[in-house]
Amino acid sequence: MADLGTNVRYIKGIGEARAAALEKLGITTLGDLIAYFPRGYEDRTQVRPIRELTAGESVCVRGMVAADLTAYRISGGRTIAKTRVVDDSGSLDLVFFNMEHRRDALHQGDVCVFFGKVEDNLRRKQMINPLFEPEGRQQVTGRIMPIYPLTAGVTQGLMARAARQGLDACADILPDVLPDRVRQHHQLCRIEYAYENIHFPESAEALDLARRRLAFEELFLFTIGLERLRSRREVVHVPPCGGVDMELFYRALPFTLTDAQRRCVEEALADMRSGTPMNRLCQGDVGSGKTMVAAACVYFMVKNGRQAALMAPTEILAQQHYQGLAPLLENLGIRCALLTGSTTAKTKRSITQQLESGEIDFAIGTHALITGSVAYRDLGLVVTDEQHRFGVAQRAELAAKGDHPHILVMSATPIPRTLALILYGDLDVSIIDQLPPGRQPVQTFAVTGGYHQRVYRFIRKLVGEGRQAYIVCPMVEENDQLPDERKAVTEYAKKLQSEVFPDLKVAFVHGKMKPKEKDAVMAAFAAHETDILVSTTVIEVGVDVPNAAVMVIENAERFGLSQLHQLRGRVGRGRHKSYCVLVSDNKGEENKQRLKVMSSTSDGFAIAEEDLKLRGPGDFFGSRQHGLPSLRVADLSCDLSLLHETQSAAEQLLAADPALKNHPLLKARVELLFELNADAMN
Ligand code: ADP
Ligand code: MG
């Protein structure tokens, strides 16, 4: 008998050829097959009177065929066949291409149900190649059909048949991870019903029930996994940190911290004094001043006699942190070092040695900080900046360089509050919800490519006033038809320099440059040796050039909302009124909506909510990046109440059975889901 691990090629009705096709979708086992859910549905249950149809909708009509099909030859040796269907309310033209072989499928007087997309042809309505069947048969009409995500060589039909075979093959063997009690208490349907109806819904209500059950299950596993991570954390004890006079630090700053910054610092210090390791996420919009919160924590830790490390995702950012923090902290008696991929072997040896002996108190760097040879005498605090770029695993690697060091994660991706608590569920959360005083919102415009000359004139005007400009080039994806990013950036910069701004200094930077070159270009821009910087998204994270007052983003449709927001955060960092120009010729609804959001708000949290709505949580968080499982059925932008339900269910279950002894299947599934952390969870 089959089980969920059975290879699909052994399932009745699938066989070698289809199995090979399915493999392209990542489906190899029966379990994969039935868990390959539709991405949407086509509702073919609505039968409508012909008179009420409007162009663009896909619906069923029921009616009588008015005449036998008449066929014509058209160019390219193709044939076209036409007839007309009538119901009580009106008539509709039916057009079939290449139906030669089914010439007698439709006859005058047949009563059939047709499903198709309604189109306007001159003044008549028509359907092209509608699906049809005799009234009452209900095989291709009258049902809700699944629409699967596909790839070349796999059709909807193949996928739907395979799903049908798969469901039939495992009718009696589906294990239910939800304990009966939970299922009943929360009025969730059985697993067989859920799988059947997520693929082939009997009705809209059945689909809702199926979805709710599967979403609940997903969130339930997720919450249990996070709860277990959290509880594991609490067993560790570390020596509590002592009191430090923070006034000395505050007085050394060129500005007063905002209340929000102060609060975050206080929360972090309280953690470090508590005797259990800090695991805190500090979230704040771009420009909210997260770096100083980190610096305060570093100061606190070093004055406690231990070391600290700050890891940034890029060379440029690490460098900038070093340049910003080292002078301040050195003045306060803290010995700092910068360690990145481009640090020479000799310097690296010396730094490594001093980290090991404790002569260096604070190391700033890239992932070079976690490479094998680097060791610390007593690493007490680990800060990772722009956390969405690091996975849980990398964070853990750095932490492993010390003996349960305190961890502070800085994220520039504002996440709706409820979500932060869940997605960073193993972290406590502090939010900097206030910008330093005097910031003006960046005025944002969306324009089409036709406005380029005006945009250039605007740049020229601002540069004339002493400001600088960023121009961000189209992002280049793999397999893209566009030239690679290097070419896009260098050619655009060359063109701007020679044809548009011959009298200004145009520089460029892209991700394929050597770190040294990149840094040199960035440093020159920061020192105002250049006026205009053409770049890819390498400038997205964290760089700080307060004199830059305008950013132009070309092909803005290629960027996600949160990314546009991050990019825009590079301007408006100083005293000057700043602008962001989004250039896009894309007329799609989603793009329009995106650009509208960008032009109307600068609130990162509001933008994040919109982004979540537009893209869904899977994309938004890029599960691989944060190292937590992605959600496939549950939609956190609308399933929040379901989430609260699962949370209380998970708490109750864990309170009664913390090790999940009575629920071995549930335990196994949770651990599988949190693969990364499975070892640590036992
Ligand atoms: P982000 O949260 O994006 O990392 P940064 O830490 O880079 O923000 O800070 C952005 C800018 O604001 C920097 O130039 C920093 O010096 C400045 N800044 C930070 N805190 C304050 C404050 N309390 N008052 C005035 N300026 C501040
Ligand atoms: Mg930052």
CSV table of N, CA and C in Angstrom, one decimal, residues 261 282-295 385-386 408 410-413 432:
chain,number,residue,atom,x,y,z
A,261,GLN,N,14.6,56.0,20.9
A,261,GLN,CA,15.9,55.4,21.0
A,261,GLN,C,16.3,55.1,22.5
A,282,CYS,N,15.6,45.0,17.3
A,282,CYS,CA,15.3,46.4,17.4
A,282,CYS,C,14.9,46.8,16.0
A,283,GLN,N,13.7,47.2,15.9
A,283,GLN,CA,13.1,47.6,14.6
A,283,GLN,C,12.9,49.0,14.5
A,284,GLY,N,13.3,49.6,13.4
A,284,GLY,CA,13.0,51.0,13.2
A,284,GLY,C,13.1,51.4,11.8
A,285,ASP,N,12.3,52.3,11.4
A,285,ASP,CA,12.3,52.8,10.0
A,285,ASP,C,13.7,53.3,9.6
A,286,VAL,N,13.9,53.4,8.3
A,286,VAL,CA,15.2,53.9,7.9
A,286,VAL,C,15.4,55.3,8.5
A,287,GLY,N,16.5,55.6,8.9
A,287,GLY,CA,16.8,56.9,9.5
A,287,GLY,C,16.4,57.1,10.9
A,288,SER,N,15.8,56.1,11.5
A,288,SER,CA,15.3,56.3,12.9
A,288,SER,C,16.5,56.3,13.9
A,289,GLY,N,17.7,55.9,13.5
A,289,GLY,CA,18.8,56.0,14.4
A,289,GLY,C,19.1,54.7,15.1
A,290,LYS,N,19.0,53.6,14.4
A,290,LYS,CA,19.3,52.3,15.1
A,290,LYS,C,20.8,52.2,15.5
A,291,THR,N,21.7,52.8,14.7
A,291,THR,CA,23.1,52.6,14.9
A,291,THR,C,23.5,53.1,16.4
A,292,MET,N,22.9,54.2,16.8
A,292,MET,CA,23.2,54.7,18.1
A,292,MET,C,22.7,53.8,19.2
A,293,VAL,N,21.6,53.2,19.0
A,293,VAL,CA,21.1,52.2,20.0
A,293,VAL,C,22.1,51.1,20.1
A,294,ALA,N,22.6,50.6,19.0
A,294,ALA,CA,23.6,49.6,19.0
A,294,ALA,C,24.9,50.1,19.7
A,295,ALA,N,25.3,51.3,19.4
A,295,ALA,CA,26.5,51.9,20.0
A,295,ALA,C,26.3,52.0,21.6
A,385,ASP,N,23.3,44.0,12.0
A,385,ASP,CA,22.5,45.1,11.4
A,385,ASP,C,21.8,44.6,10.1
A,386,GLU,N,20.7,45.2,9.9
A,386,GLU,CA,19.9,44.9,8.7
A,386,GLU,C,19.7,43.4,8.6
A,408,LEU,N,21.6,41.4,19.7
A,408,LEU,CA,20.7,42.5,19.3
A,408,LEU,C,20.7,42.5,17.8
A,410,MET,N,19.2,44.3,14.5
A,410,MET,CA,18.7,45.6,14.0
A,410,MET,C,18.0,45.3,12.7
A,411,SER,N,16.7,45.6,12.6
A,411,SER,CA,16.1,45.4,11.3
A,411,SER,C,15.5,46.7,10.7
A,412,ALA,N,15.8,47.0,9.5
A,412,ALA,CA,15.3,48.2,8.8
A,412,ALA,C,14.1,47.9,8.1
A,413,THR,N,13.6,46.7,8.1
A,413,THR,CA,12.3,46.4,7.5
A,413,THR,C,11.2,46.5,8.5
A,432,ILE,N,11.6,51.4,17.4
A,432,ILE,CA,11.9,52.8,17.4
A,432,ILE,C,10.9,53.5,16.5
